[in-house]
Coordinates of C-alpha atoms in Angstrom, one line a residue:
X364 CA -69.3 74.7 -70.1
X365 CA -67.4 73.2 -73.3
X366 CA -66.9 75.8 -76.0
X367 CA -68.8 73.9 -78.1
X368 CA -71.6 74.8 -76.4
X369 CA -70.9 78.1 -76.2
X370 CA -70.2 78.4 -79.7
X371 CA -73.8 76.7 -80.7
X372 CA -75.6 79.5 -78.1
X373 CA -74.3 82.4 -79.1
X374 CA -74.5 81.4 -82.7
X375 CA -78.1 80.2 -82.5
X376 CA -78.9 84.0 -80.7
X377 CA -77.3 85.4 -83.9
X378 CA -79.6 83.5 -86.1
X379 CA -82.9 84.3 -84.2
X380 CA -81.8 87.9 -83.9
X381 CA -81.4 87.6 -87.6
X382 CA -84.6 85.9 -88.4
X383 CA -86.8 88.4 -85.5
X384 CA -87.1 85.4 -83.2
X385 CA -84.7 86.7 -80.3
X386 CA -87.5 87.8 -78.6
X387 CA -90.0 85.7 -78.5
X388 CA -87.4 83.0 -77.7
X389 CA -85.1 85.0 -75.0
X390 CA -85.9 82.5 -71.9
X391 CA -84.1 79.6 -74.0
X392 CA -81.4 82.0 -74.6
X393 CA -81.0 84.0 -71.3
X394 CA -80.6 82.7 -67.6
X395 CA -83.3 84.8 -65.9
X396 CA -80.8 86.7 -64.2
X397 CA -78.5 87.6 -66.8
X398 CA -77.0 91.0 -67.4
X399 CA -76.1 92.9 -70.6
X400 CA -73.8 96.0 -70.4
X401 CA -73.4 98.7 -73.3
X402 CA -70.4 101.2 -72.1
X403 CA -70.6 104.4 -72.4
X404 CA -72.3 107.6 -72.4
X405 CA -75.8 106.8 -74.4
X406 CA -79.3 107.2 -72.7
X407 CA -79.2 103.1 -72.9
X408 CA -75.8 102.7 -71.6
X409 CA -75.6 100.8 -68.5
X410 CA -76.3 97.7 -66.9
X411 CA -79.5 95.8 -68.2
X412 CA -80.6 92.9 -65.0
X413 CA -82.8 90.4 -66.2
X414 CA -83.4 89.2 -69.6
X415 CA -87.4 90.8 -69.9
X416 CA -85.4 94.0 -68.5
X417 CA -82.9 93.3 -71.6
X418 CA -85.7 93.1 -73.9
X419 CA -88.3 95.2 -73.1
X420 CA -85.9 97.9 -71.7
X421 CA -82.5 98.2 -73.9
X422 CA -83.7 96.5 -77.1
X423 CA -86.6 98.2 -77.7
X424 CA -85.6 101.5 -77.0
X425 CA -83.2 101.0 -79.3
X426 CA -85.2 99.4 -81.9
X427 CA -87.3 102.1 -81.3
X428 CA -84.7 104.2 -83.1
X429 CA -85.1 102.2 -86.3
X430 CA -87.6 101.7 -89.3
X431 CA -88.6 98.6 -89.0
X432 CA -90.1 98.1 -92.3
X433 CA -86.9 98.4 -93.4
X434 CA -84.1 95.6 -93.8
X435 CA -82.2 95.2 -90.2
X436 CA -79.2 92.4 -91.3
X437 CA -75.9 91.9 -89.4
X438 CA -73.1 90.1 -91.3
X439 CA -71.4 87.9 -88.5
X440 CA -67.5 88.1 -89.0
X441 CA -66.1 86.2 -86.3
X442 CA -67.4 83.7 -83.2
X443 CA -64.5 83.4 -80.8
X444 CA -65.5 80.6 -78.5
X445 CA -63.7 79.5 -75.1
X446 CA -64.8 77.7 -72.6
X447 CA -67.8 79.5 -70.8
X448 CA -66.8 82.5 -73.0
X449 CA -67.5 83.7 -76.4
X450 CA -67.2 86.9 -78.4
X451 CA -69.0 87.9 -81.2
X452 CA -68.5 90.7 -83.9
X453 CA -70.7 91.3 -86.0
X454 CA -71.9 94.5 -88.8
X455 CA -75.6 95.7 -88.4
X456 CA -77.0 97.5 -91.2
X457 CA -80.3 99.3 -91.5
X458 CA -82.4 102.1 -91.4
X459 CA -83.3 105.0 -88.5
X460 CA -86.2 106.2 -88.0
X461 CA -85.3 109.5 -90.2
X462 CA -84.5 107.6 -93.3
X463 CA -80.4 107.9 -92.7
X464 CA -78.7 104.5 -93.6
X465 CA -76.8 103.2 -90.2
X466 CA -74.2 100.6 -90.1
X467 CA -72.2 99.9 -86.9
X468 CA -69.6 97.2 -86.0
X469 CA -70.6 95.8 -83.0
X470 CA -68.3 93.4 -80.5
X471 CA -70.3 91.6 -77.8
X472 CA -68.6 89.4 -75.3
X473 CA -70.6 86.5 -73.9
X474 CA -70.1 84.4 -71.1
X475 CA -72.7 81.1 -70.7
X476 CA -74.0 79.7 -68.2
X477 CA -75.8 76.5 -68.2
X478 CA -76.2 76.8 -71.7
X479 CA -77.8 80.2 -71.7
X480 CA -76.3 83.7 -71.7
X481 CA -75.7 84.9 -68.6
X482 CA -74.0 87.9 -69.5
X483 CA -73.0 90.2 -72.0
X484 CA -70.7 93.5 -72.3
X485 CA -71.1 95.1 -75.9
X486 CA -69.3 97.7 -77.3
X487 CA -69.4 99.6 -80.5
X488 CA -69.0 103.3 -81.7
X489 CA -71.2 105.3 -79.3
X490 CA -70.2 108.6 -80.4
X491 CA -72.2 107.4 -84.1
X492 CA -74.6 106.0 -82.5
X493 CA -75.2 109.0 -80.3
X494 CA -75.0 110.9 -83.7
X495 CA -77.4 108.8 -85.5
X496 CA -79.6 107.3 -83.1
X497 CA -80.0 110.0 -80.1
X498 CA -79.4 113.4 -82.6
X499 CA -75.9 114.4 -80.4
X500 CA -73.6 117.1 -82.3

């Protein structure tokens, strides 16, 4: 896989996250069998098989967490691109579910297969989002 094309994947999944199209458009962006992995110790942390797993599992119970009515936005900062690999890191800004503001820098590595996303690992600050998202002291 040239970077290139890497590059163009992961940054047209950042767009349609961005526009609420991620969804709806996840078999051109995942290989059936792909795999997304948060780390750590939140209800949703593990090992996601299977992109509709990936979105109708993780995302929306995460999602699920937010007011949606609300403005969701994530300021990309960087797109590292190499080979079959890429990693993105990006801020996401909006609102829970309780009205608290929630921002969290997120880091998501990519690798592509075929030109789709085959997997990713993600990590951010789980202790905040535990905090924010899942009501942890």
């Amino acid at each position: 896989m040239s970077t290139e094309v890497t590059r163009t994947v992961i940054t047209d999944y950042i767009e349609a996250l961005a526009t609420g199209q991620a969804a709806d458009r996840r078999a051109e962006f995942f290989t059936e069998d792909a795999t997304w992995t948060l780390h750590g110790d939140l209800p949703v942390s593990r090992t996601w098989k299977g992109r509709d797993e990936i979105f109708t599992g993780f995302l929306t119970q995460m999602l699920a967490r937010f007011d949606l009515t609300a403005p969701v936005s994530q300021e990309v900062h960087n797109v590292i691109a190499d080979g079959d690999h890429a990693v993105a890191e990006w801020t996401t800004r909006a609102t829970t579910i309780d009205g608290a503001p929630f921002t969290n820098h997120v880091t998501i590595v990519f690798r592509i297969t075929n030109g789709r996303i085959a997997e990713a690992r993600e990590y951010f600050d789980t202790a905040y989002v535990g905090r924010l998202l899942f009501g942890r002291e």
